[in-house]
mmCIF file of C-alpha atoms and ligand atoms in Angstrom:
data_model
loop_
_atom_site.group_PDB
_atom_site.id
_atom_site.type_symbol
_atom_site.label_atom_id
_atom_site.label_comp_id
_atom_site.label_asym_id
_atom_site.label_seq_id
_atom_site.Cartn_x
_atom_site.Cartn_y
_atom_site.Cartn_z
ATOM 1 C CA MET A 225 -15.068 -0.706 8.632
ATOM 2 C CA ARG A 226 -11.918 -2.950 7.705
ATOM 3 C CA LEU A 227 -12.578 -4.586 4.815
ATOM 4 C CA SER A 228 -10.125 -7.518 3.361
ATOM 5 C CA VAL A 229 -9.497 -10.396 0.221
ATOM 6 C CA ILE A 230 -9.956 -13.757 1.340
ATOM 7 C CA ASP A 231 -9.615 -17.753 -0.240
ATOM 8 C CA ASP A 232 -10.726 -17.643 -3.625
ATOM 9 C CA ASP A 233 -11.282 -13.617 -4.130
ATOM 10 C CA ARG A 234 -14.318 -12.774 -1.731
ATOM 11 C CA LEU A 235 -14.980 -9.964 0.113
ATOM 12 C CA ALA A 236 -14.865 -9.765 3.715
ATOM 13 C CA VAL A 237 -15.688 -7.421 5.794
ATOM 14 C CA TRP A 238 -14.134 -7.826 9.630
ATOM 15 C CA ALA A 239 -16.534 -7.756 12.768
ATOM 16 C CA GLY A 240 -14.209 -7.833 15.534
ATOM 17 C CA ASP A 241 -10.740 -8.554 15.625
ATOM 18 C CA THR A 242 -10.810 -12.110 15.027
ATOM 19 C CA GLU A 243 -13.665 -12.982 12.613
ATOM 20 C CA LEU A 244 -14.967 -12.268 9.546
ATOM 21 C CA VAL A 245 -18.132 -11.833 7.847
ATOM 22 C CA ASP A 246 -18.506 -13.122 3.537
ATOM 23 C CA ILE A 247 -20.079 -9.674 1.978
ATOM 24 C CA THR A 248 -18.878 -11.476 -1.929
ATOM 25 C CA SER A 249 -22.925 -11.233 -2.584
ATOM 26 C CA LEU A 250 -23.188 -7.838 -2.748
ATOM 27 C CA VAL A 251 -20.926 -7.459 -6.309
ATOM 28 C CA ASP A 252 -22.688 -8.599 -8.867
ATOM 29 C CA ALA A 253 -22.050 -12.133 -9.768
ATOM 30 C CA GLN A 254 -20.686 -11.190 -13.266
ATOM 31 C CA VAL A 255 -17.832 -8.867 -11.852
ATOM 32 C CA ASP A 256 -14.828 -10.642 -12.336
ATOM 33 C CA PRO A 257 -13.822 -12.049 -9.628
ATOM 34 C CA ALA A 258 -10.208 -10.136 -9.335
ATOM 35 C CA GLU A 259 -12.161 -7.061 -9.518
ATOM 36 C CA ARG A 260 -14.261 -6.933 -7.089
ATOM 37 C CA MET A 261 -12.565 -4.894 -4.730
ATOM 38 C CA THR A 262 -13.011 -2.527 -7.291
ATOM 39 C CA ALA A 263 -16.390 -2.624 -7.484
ATOM 40 C CA LEU A 264 -17.512 -2.582 -4.066
ATOM 41 C CA ILE A 265 -15.044 0.596 -3.951
ATOM 42 C CA ALA A 266 -16.906 1.972 -6.914
ATOM 43 C CA GLY A 267 -20.741 1.235 -5.628
ATOM 44 C CA TRP A 268 -19.792 2.106 -1.892
ATOM 45 C CA ASP A 269 -22.315 4.801 -1.680
ATOM 46 C CA GLU A 270 -25.149 2.067 -1.509
ATOM 47 C CA LEU A 271 -23.292 -0.922 -0.513
ATOM 48 C CA GLY A 272 -21.353 0.725 2.314
ATOM 49 C CA PRO A 273 -24.799 0.389 4.266
ATOM 50 C CA ARG A 274 -25.622 -3.187 3.301
ATOM 51 C CA ALA A 275 -21.940 -3.981 4.150
ATOM 52 C CA ARG A 276 -22.389 -2.389 7.839
ATOM 53 C CA GLU A 277 -25.923 -4.556 7.751
ATOM 54 C CA LEU A 278 -24.178 -7.911 6.956
ATOM 55 C CA GLN A 279 -20.827 -7.491 9.428
ATOM 56 C CA ALA A 280 -24.060 -6.989 12.546
ATOM 57 C CA THR A 281 -25.778 -9.993 11.125
ATOM 58 C CA GLY A 282 -24.214 -12.514 8.801
ATOM 59 C CA PRO A 283 -22.503 -16.019 8.972
ATOM 60 C CA ARG A 284 -19.405 -15.292 11.080
ATOM 61 C CA ILE A 285 -15.772 -16.784 9.751
ATOM 62 C CA PRO A 286 -13.008 -17.449 12.702
ATOM 63 C CA ALA A 287 -10.042 -15.646 11.395
ATOM 64 C CA GLY A 288 -7.955 -18.322 10.933
ATOM 65 C CA ALA A 289 -10.133 -19.875 8.838
ATOM 66 C CA ALA A 290 -9.501 -17.632 6.350
ATOM 67 C CA THR A 291 -6.600 -16.493 3.650
ATOM 68 C CA VAL A 292 -6.078 -12.924 4.063
ATOM 69 C CA ARG A 293 -5.089 -11.628 0.616
ATOM 70 C CA ALA A 294 -3.743 -8.296 -0.867
ATOM 71 C CA PRO A 295 -7.325 -6.392 -0.156
ATOM 72 C CA GLN A 296 -7.150 -5.252 -3.279
ATOM 73 C CA PRO A 297 -5.875 -7.561 -6.180
ATOM 74 C CA SER A 298 -6.604 -5.165 -9.327
ATOM 75 C CA PRO A 299 -5.540 -1.356 -9.126
ATOM 76 C CA ARG A 300 -5.624 -0.296 -12.262
ATOM 77 C CA GLN A 301 -3.417 2.193 -11.350
ATOM 78 C CA ILE A 302 -0.596 2.756 -8.473
ATOM 79 C CA VAL A 303 0.908 6.145 -8.008
ATOM 80 C CA ALA A 304 3.682 7.075 -5.168
ATOM 81 C CA ALA A 305 5.279 9.648 -4.084
ATOM 82 C CA PRO A 306 9.325 9.488 -4.235
ATOM 83 C CA VAL A 307 11.624 11.223 -1.538
ATOM 84 C CA ASN A 308 8.224 12.617 0.472
ATOM 85 C CA TYR A 309 10.562 12.834 4.117
ATOM 86 C CA HIS A 310 13.183 15.345 4.254
ATOM 87 C CA ARG A 311 14.955 12.631 6.612
ATOM 88 C CA HIS A 312 15.100 9.957 3.853
ATOM 89 C CA GLN A 313 16.170 12.232 1.857
ATOM 90 C CA GLN A 314 19.169 13.131 4.328
ATOM 91 C CA GLU A 315 19.352 9.060 3.950
ATOM 92 C CA MET A 316 19.956 8.682 0.730
ATOM 93 C CA GLY A 317 22.388 11.500 -0.911
ATOM 94 C CA GLY A 318 25.394 12.990 0.960
ATOM 95 C CA GLU A 319 28.552 11.255 1.558
ATOM 96 C CA THR A 320 27.312 8.164 3.210
ATOM 97 C CA GLY A 321 24.092 7.355 1.676
ATOM 98 C CA VAL A 322 22.293 4.694 -0.156
ATOM 99 C CA TYR A 323 23.416 6.984 -3.745
ATOM 100 C CA ARG A 324 26.190 8.274 -1.991
ATOM 101 C CA ASP A 325 28.085 11.649 -3.060
ATOM 102 C CA ALA A 326 24.501 11.670 -4.871
ATOM 103 C CA LYS A 327 21.931 15.267 -5.145
ATOM 104 C CA ILE A 328 18.995 13.531 -3.692
ATOM 105 C CA GLU A 329 16.384 15.872 -4.697
ATOM 106 C CA THR A 330 12.797 15.666 -2.964
ATOM 107 C CA ILE A 331 9.372 15.206 -4.306
ATOM 108 C CA GLU A 332 8.800 19.078 -5.049
ATOM 109 C CA THR A 333 11.067 17.922 -8.517
ATOM 110 C CA TYR A 334 10.205 14.255 -8.925
ATOM 111 C CA VAL A 335 6.327 14.983 -8.163
ATOM 112 C CA GLY A 336 5.731 10.977 -8.441
ATOM 113 C CA PHE A 337 6.308 7.716 -10.537
ATOM 114 C CA VAL A 338 4.212 4.514 -11.143
ATOM 115 C CA LYS A 339 4.294 1.282 -9.985
ATOM 116 C CA ALA A 340 2.924 -2.112 -12.345
ATOM 117 C CA SER A 341 -0.658 -2.977 -10.794
ATOM 118 C CA SER A 342 0.986 -6.568 -10.695
ATOM 119 C CA SER A 343 3.091 -5.843 -7.886
ATOM 120 C CA ILE A 344 0.997 -6.272 -5.511
ATOM 121 C CA VAL A 345 1.255 -9.280 -3.321
ATOM 122 C CA GLY A 346 -0.518 -9.224 0.130
ATOM 123 C CA PRO A 347 0.443 -11.589 3.371
ATOM 124 C CA ASP A 348 -0.244 -14.349 1.973
ATOM 125 C CA ARG A 349 2.462 -14.950 -0.155
ATOM 126 C CA PRO A 350 5.753 -13.601 0.553
ATOM 127 C CA ILE A 351 8.006 -11.026 -0.975
ATOM 128 C CA GLU A 352 10.050 -12.282 -3.505
ATOM 129 C CA LEU A 353 13.998 -10.919 -4.636
ATOM 130 C CA PRO A 354 14.774 -11.502 -7.639
ATOM 131 C CA PHE A 355 18.557 -11.222 -7.827
ATOM 132 C CA ALA A 356 20.641 -12.622 -4.904
ATOM 133 C CA ASP A 357 23.955 -10.286 -5.311
ATOM 134 C CA ARG A 358 21.736 -6.925 -5.197
ATOM 135 C CA ARG A 359 20.453 -4.881 -2.634
ATOM 136 C CA THR A 360 16.746 -4.246 -1.956
ATOM 137 C CA ASP A 361 14.907 -2.921 0.472
ATOM 138 C CA TYR A 362 11.773 -2.000 2.240
ATOM 139 C CA GLU A 363 9.791 1.165 2.401
ATOM 140 C CA GLY A 364 7.290 1.257 4.998
ATOM 141 C CA GLU A 365 4.224 3.581 3.499
ATOM 142 C CA LEU A 366 0.993 4.812 4.405
ATOM 143 C CA GLY A 367 -1.116 3.329 1.571
ATOM 144 C CA VAL A 368 -4.320 5.816 -0.145
ATOM 145 C CA VAL A 369 -7.095 3.725 -1.634
ATOM 146 C CA ILE A 370 -9.010 6.234 -4.039
ATOM 147 C CA GLY A 371 -12.719 5.800 -3.410
ATOM 148 C CA ARG A 372 -14.202 8.787 -5.926
ATOM 149 C CA THR A 373 -12.892 9.311 -9.279
ATOM 150 C CA ALA A 374 -10.458 11.752 -8.713
ATOM 151 C CA SER A 375 -9.482 13.922 -11.990
ATOM 152 C CA CYS A 376 -8.449 17.797 -11.265
ATOM 153 C CA VAL A 377 -9.454 17.654 -7.648
ATOM 154 C CA ALA A 378 -8.571 20.607 -5.561
ATOM 155 C CA GLU A 379 -6.918 19.997 -2.699
ATOM 156 C CA ALA A 380 -9.763 20.975 -0.444
ATOM 157 C CA ASP A 381 -11.584 18.672 -1.958
ATOM 158 C CA ALA A 382 -9.333 15.414 -1.895
ATOM 159 C CA LEU A 383 -10.737 13.436 0.958
ATOM 160 C CA ASP A 384 -13.791 13.671 -0.329
ATOM 161 C CA HIS A 385 -12.557 10.997 -3.252
ATOM 162 C CA VAL A 386 -10.819 9.104 -0.888
ATOM 163 C CA PHE A 387 -11.854 5.588 0.158
ATOM 164 C CA GLY A 388 -9.694 4.457 3.296
ATOM 165 C CA TYR A 389 -6.001 3.395 3.743
ATOM 166 C CA VAL A 390 -4.079 0.596 3.291
ATOM 167 C CA PRO A 391 -0.547 0.192 5.259
ATOM 168 C CA LEU A 392 2.008 -0.018 1.921
ATOM 169 C CA LEU A 393 5.400 -1.336 1.476
ATOM 170 C CA ASP A 394 7.317 -0.027 -1.356
ATOM 171 C CA ILE A 395 9.988 -2.679 -1.996
ATOM 172 C CA THR A 396 12.859 -0.895 -4.004
ATOM 173 C CA LEU A 397 15.482 -3.008 -6.133
ATOM 174 C CA ARG A 398 18.688 -0.404 -5.742
ATOM 175 C CA GLY A 399 20.068 0.891 -9.038
ATOM 176 C CA ALA A 400 20.732 2.393 -12.294
ATOM 177 C CA GLU A 401 17.289 1.328 -13.779
ATOM 178 C CA ASP A 402 14.874 3.517 -13.661
ATOM 179 C CA ARG A 403 12.775 3.920 -10.892
ATOM 180 C CA SER A 404 9.395 3.016 -11.870
ATOM 181 C CA PHE A 405 11.104 -0.448 -12.846
ATOM 182 C CA ARG A 406 12.790 -1.040 -9.805
ATOM 183 C CA LYS A 407 9.822 -0.647 -8.318
ATOM 184 C CA SER A 408 7.668 -2.927 -10.475
ATOM 185 C CA PHE A 409 9.130 -6.763 -9.995
ATOM 186 C CA ASP A 410 6.125 -9.111 -9.034
ATOM 187 C CA THR A 411 5.326 -8.819 -5.774
ATOM 188 C CA PHE A 412 7.130 -5.463 -4.554
ATOM 189 C CA THR A 413 3.967 -3.690 -3.555
ATOM 190 C CA ALA A 414 2.747 -5.007 -0.571
ATOM 191 C CA ILE A 415 -0.615 -4.206 1.155
ATOM 192 C CA GLY A 416 -2.981 -5.149 3.407
ATOM 193 C CA PRO A 417 -4.427 -7.396 5.505
ATOM 194 C CA TRP A 418 -7.075 -4.688 5.161
ATOM 195 C CA ILE A 419 -8.535 -1.822 3.747
ATOM 196 C CA VAL A 420 -10.106 0.525 6.447
ATOM 197 C CA THR A 421 -12.836 2.893 5.063
ATOM 198 C CA ALA A 422 -11.569 6.877 5.659
ATOM 199 C CA ASP A 423 -14.386 7.491 7.916
ATOM 200 C CA GLU A 424 -12.227 5.823 11.357
ATOM 201 C CA VAL A 425 -9.232 8.067 9.900
ATOM 202 C CA PRO A 426 -10.282 11.574 10.833
ATOM 203 C CA ASP A 427 -6.685 12.985 10.065
ATOM 204 C CA PRO A 428 -4.669 10.733 7.602
ATOM 205 C CA ASP A 429 -1.591 13.804 7.871
ATOM 206 C CA ARG A 430 -1.542 12.596 12.150
ATOM 207 C CA LEU A 431 -0.360 8.939 12.220
ATOM 208 C CA ASP A 432 2.158 6.735 13.698
ATOM 209 C CA LEU A 433 3.974 4.662 11.214
ATOM 210 C CA GLU A 434 6.439 2.070 12.758
ATOM 211 C CA LEU A 435 8.105 -0.930 10.607
ATOM 212 C CA ARG A 436 9.479 -3.473 12.134
ATOM 213 C CA LEU A 437 12.704 -5.797 10.661
ATOM 214 C CA ASN A 438 12.897 -9.490 12.328
ATOM 215 C CA GLY A 439 11.390 -7.957 15.677
ATOM 216 C CA THR A 440 13.798 -4.524 15.634
ATOM 217 C CA VAL A 441 12.481 -1.291 14.983
ATOM 218 C CA ARG A 442 13.758 0.174 11.770
ATOM 219 C CA GLN A 443 11.556 3.479 10.805
ATOM 220 C CA HIS A 444 9.734 5.418 12.968
ATOM 221 C CA ALA A 445 7.800 8.721 11.796
ATOM 222 C CA THR A 446 4.642 10.185 11.490
ATOM 223 C CA THR A 447 2.577 11.286 8.534
ATOM 224 C CA ALA A 448 2.437 14.700 10.050
ATOM 225 C CA ASP A 449 6.724 14.652 8.170
ATOM 226 C CA LEU A 450 5.147 14.521 5.033
ATOM 227 C CA ILE A 451 6.600 17.388 2.867
ATOM 228 C CA TYR A 452 3.283 16.614 0.309
ATOM 229 C CA GLY A 453 0.146 15.510 2.951
ATOM 230 C CA VAL A 454 -2.606 12.963 1.138
ATOM 231 C CA ARG A 455 -4.810 16.065 0.226
ATOM 232 C CA ARG A 456 -1.734 17.733 -1.745
ATOM 233 C CA LEU A 457 -0.971 13.842 -3.267
ATOM 234 C CA VAL A 458 -4.172 13.654 -4.460
ATOM 235 C CA ALA A 459 -4.545 17.113 -5.999
ATOM 236 C CA THR A 460 -1.726 16.631 -7.530
ATOM 237 C CA TYR A 461 -1.452 13.012 -8.753
ATOM 238 C CA SER A 462 -5.051 13.612 -10.488
ATOM 239 C CA GLU A 463 -3.898 16.748 -12.070
ATOM 240 C CA ALA A 464 -1.924 14.731 -14.335
ATOM 241 C CA MET A 465 -4.235 11.019 -14.423
ATOM 242 C CA THR A 466 -7.815 10.447 -13.495
ATOM 243 C CA LEU A 467 -7.746 7.871 -10.423
ATOM 244 C CA GLY A 468 -10.437 6.071 -10.382
ATOM 245 C CA PRO A 469 -12.038 3.653 -7.581
ATOM 246 C CA GLY A 470 -9.864 1.153 -6.156
ATOM 247 C CA ASP A 471 -6.657 3.145 -7.306
ATOM 248 C CA LEU A 472 -3.662 3.512 -5.039
ATOM 249 C CA ILE A 473 -1.281 6.193 -3.379
ATOM 250 C CA ALA A 474 1.805 4.955 -2.210
ATOM 251 C CA THR A 475 2.842 8.488 0.014
ATOM 252 C CA GLY A 476 6.264 7.646 0.683
ATOM 253 C CA THR A 477 8.597 6.441 3.320
ATOM 254 C CA PRO A 478 10.752 8.413 6.125
ATOM 255 C CA GLU A 479 14.223 8.065 6.993
ATOM 256 C CA GLY A 480 15.424 4.243 8.006
ATOM 257 C CA VAL A 481 14.733 1.977 5.012
ATOM 258 C CA GLY A 482 17.524 -0.523 4.643
ATOM 259 C CA GLU A 483 18.109 -3.905 3.168
ATOM 260 C CA ILE A 484 16.044 -7.071 3.191
ATOM 261 C CA VAL A 485 17.210 -10.859 2.821
ATOM 262 C CA PRO A 486 15.482 -13.643 2.366
ATOM 263 C CA GLY A 487 14.286 -15.120 5.749
ATOM 264 C CA ASP A 488 13.299 -11.719 6.567
ATOM 265 C CA GLU A 489 10.159 -10.712 8.475
ATOM 266 C CA ILE A 490 8.387 -7.340 7.808
ATOM 267 C CA ASP A 491 5.655 -5.718 10.030
ATOM 268 C CA LEU A 492 4.416 -2.266 9.715
ATOM 269 C CA THR A 493 1.898 -1.395 12.255
ATOM 270 C CA LEU A 494 0.353 2.456 10.290
ATOM 271 C CA GLU A 495 -1.847 3.993 13.568
ATOM 272 C CA ALA A 496 -5.718 3.810 13.355
ATOM 273 C CA VAL A 497 -5.541 1.807 10.471
ATOM 274 C CA GLY A 498 -3.682 -1.487 10.392
ATOM 275 C CA HIS A 499 -0.467 -3.805 10.863
ATOM 276 C CA LEU A 500 0.566 -5.953 7.590
ATOM 277 C CA ARG A 501 3.143 -8.412 8.304
ATOM 278 C CA MET A 502 5.108 -9.937 5.694
ATOM 279 C CA ARG A 503 7.762 -12.684 5.254
ATOM 280 C CA VAL A 504 10.393 -12.557 2.507
ATOM 281 C CA ALA A 505 11.766 -14.766 0.410
ATOM 282 C CA ALA A 506 14.442 -15.502 -2.839
ATOM 283 C CA ARG A 507 12.413 -16.047 -5.813
ATOM 284 C CA VAL A 508 11.580 -19.655 -6.936
ATOM 285 C CA PRO A 509 12.299 -19.183 -10.689
ATOM 286 C CA ALA A 510 9.422 -20.802 -12.546
ATOM 287 C CA ALA A 511 9.745 -23.862 -14.791
ATOM 288 C CA ALA A 512 9.769 -22.678 -18.125
ATOM 289 C CA GLY A 513 6.402 -21.771 -19.986
ATOM 290 C CA ALA A 514 4.674 -22.320 -16.204
ATOM 291 C CA ALA A 515 3.305 -18.621 -16.260
ATOM 292 C CA HIS A 516 1.680 -19.102 -19.015
HETATM 293 MN MN1 MN B 706 8.241 4.699 -1.980
#
């Protein structure tokens, strides 16, 4: 099943490619609207069959009549894999890399980092670049959505704790600040347009990934080239922190990262998962006090 958040934080399941069915009624009315997807995932053993039933019988909404938003607006945590493809490692360091002459290690050294959960954005809004004079890059990735609570799980059991998958853009400001800080600006974790449930992705470590920038292919790889595959990432991160329903793992990006500027359009396609299209804009400073 493909699950989205639409309009004013409503939950929806896709019925074919062009219609949606509202399934908001499956979660308790007391749940904070921003937490509905987390509640749906946490209750999935019971709610999944009911979602399937509504998908077949509920009133259809034309996709064009809905605003499709980030399918998980409120992950408790976003954990991310640094330098998890060897060829991406090569383009980051060395004589010509993004960080010229720097010795770039791989995930075996860096292991992981966290991104602020407030960095989530969906296809209804642009990625906003905070600085006109600093390089900001796209990174196309497979996103993993946790289902059952995971603490110190073995690799062999890891996929039992995965709810589904989502196309994910890990947007990165280049510079000297700590990696987590540079990747945690508002709108720097783009996901969508839906979460596909894990039953539709038999092997997450064998998926084609393609990223186009303004129509030109810039990243093309397979998740078979991940240094740490999905199972190992879930096992490794759950050893440090308890992962809960709706939490996200960004699995890392392959070679071909590059700069984005306002006006760009990014198309990220993950085989068997989905296609995310995001626009890029300059951040418009909020009027003083507007954020409050
Ligand atoms: Mn990344």
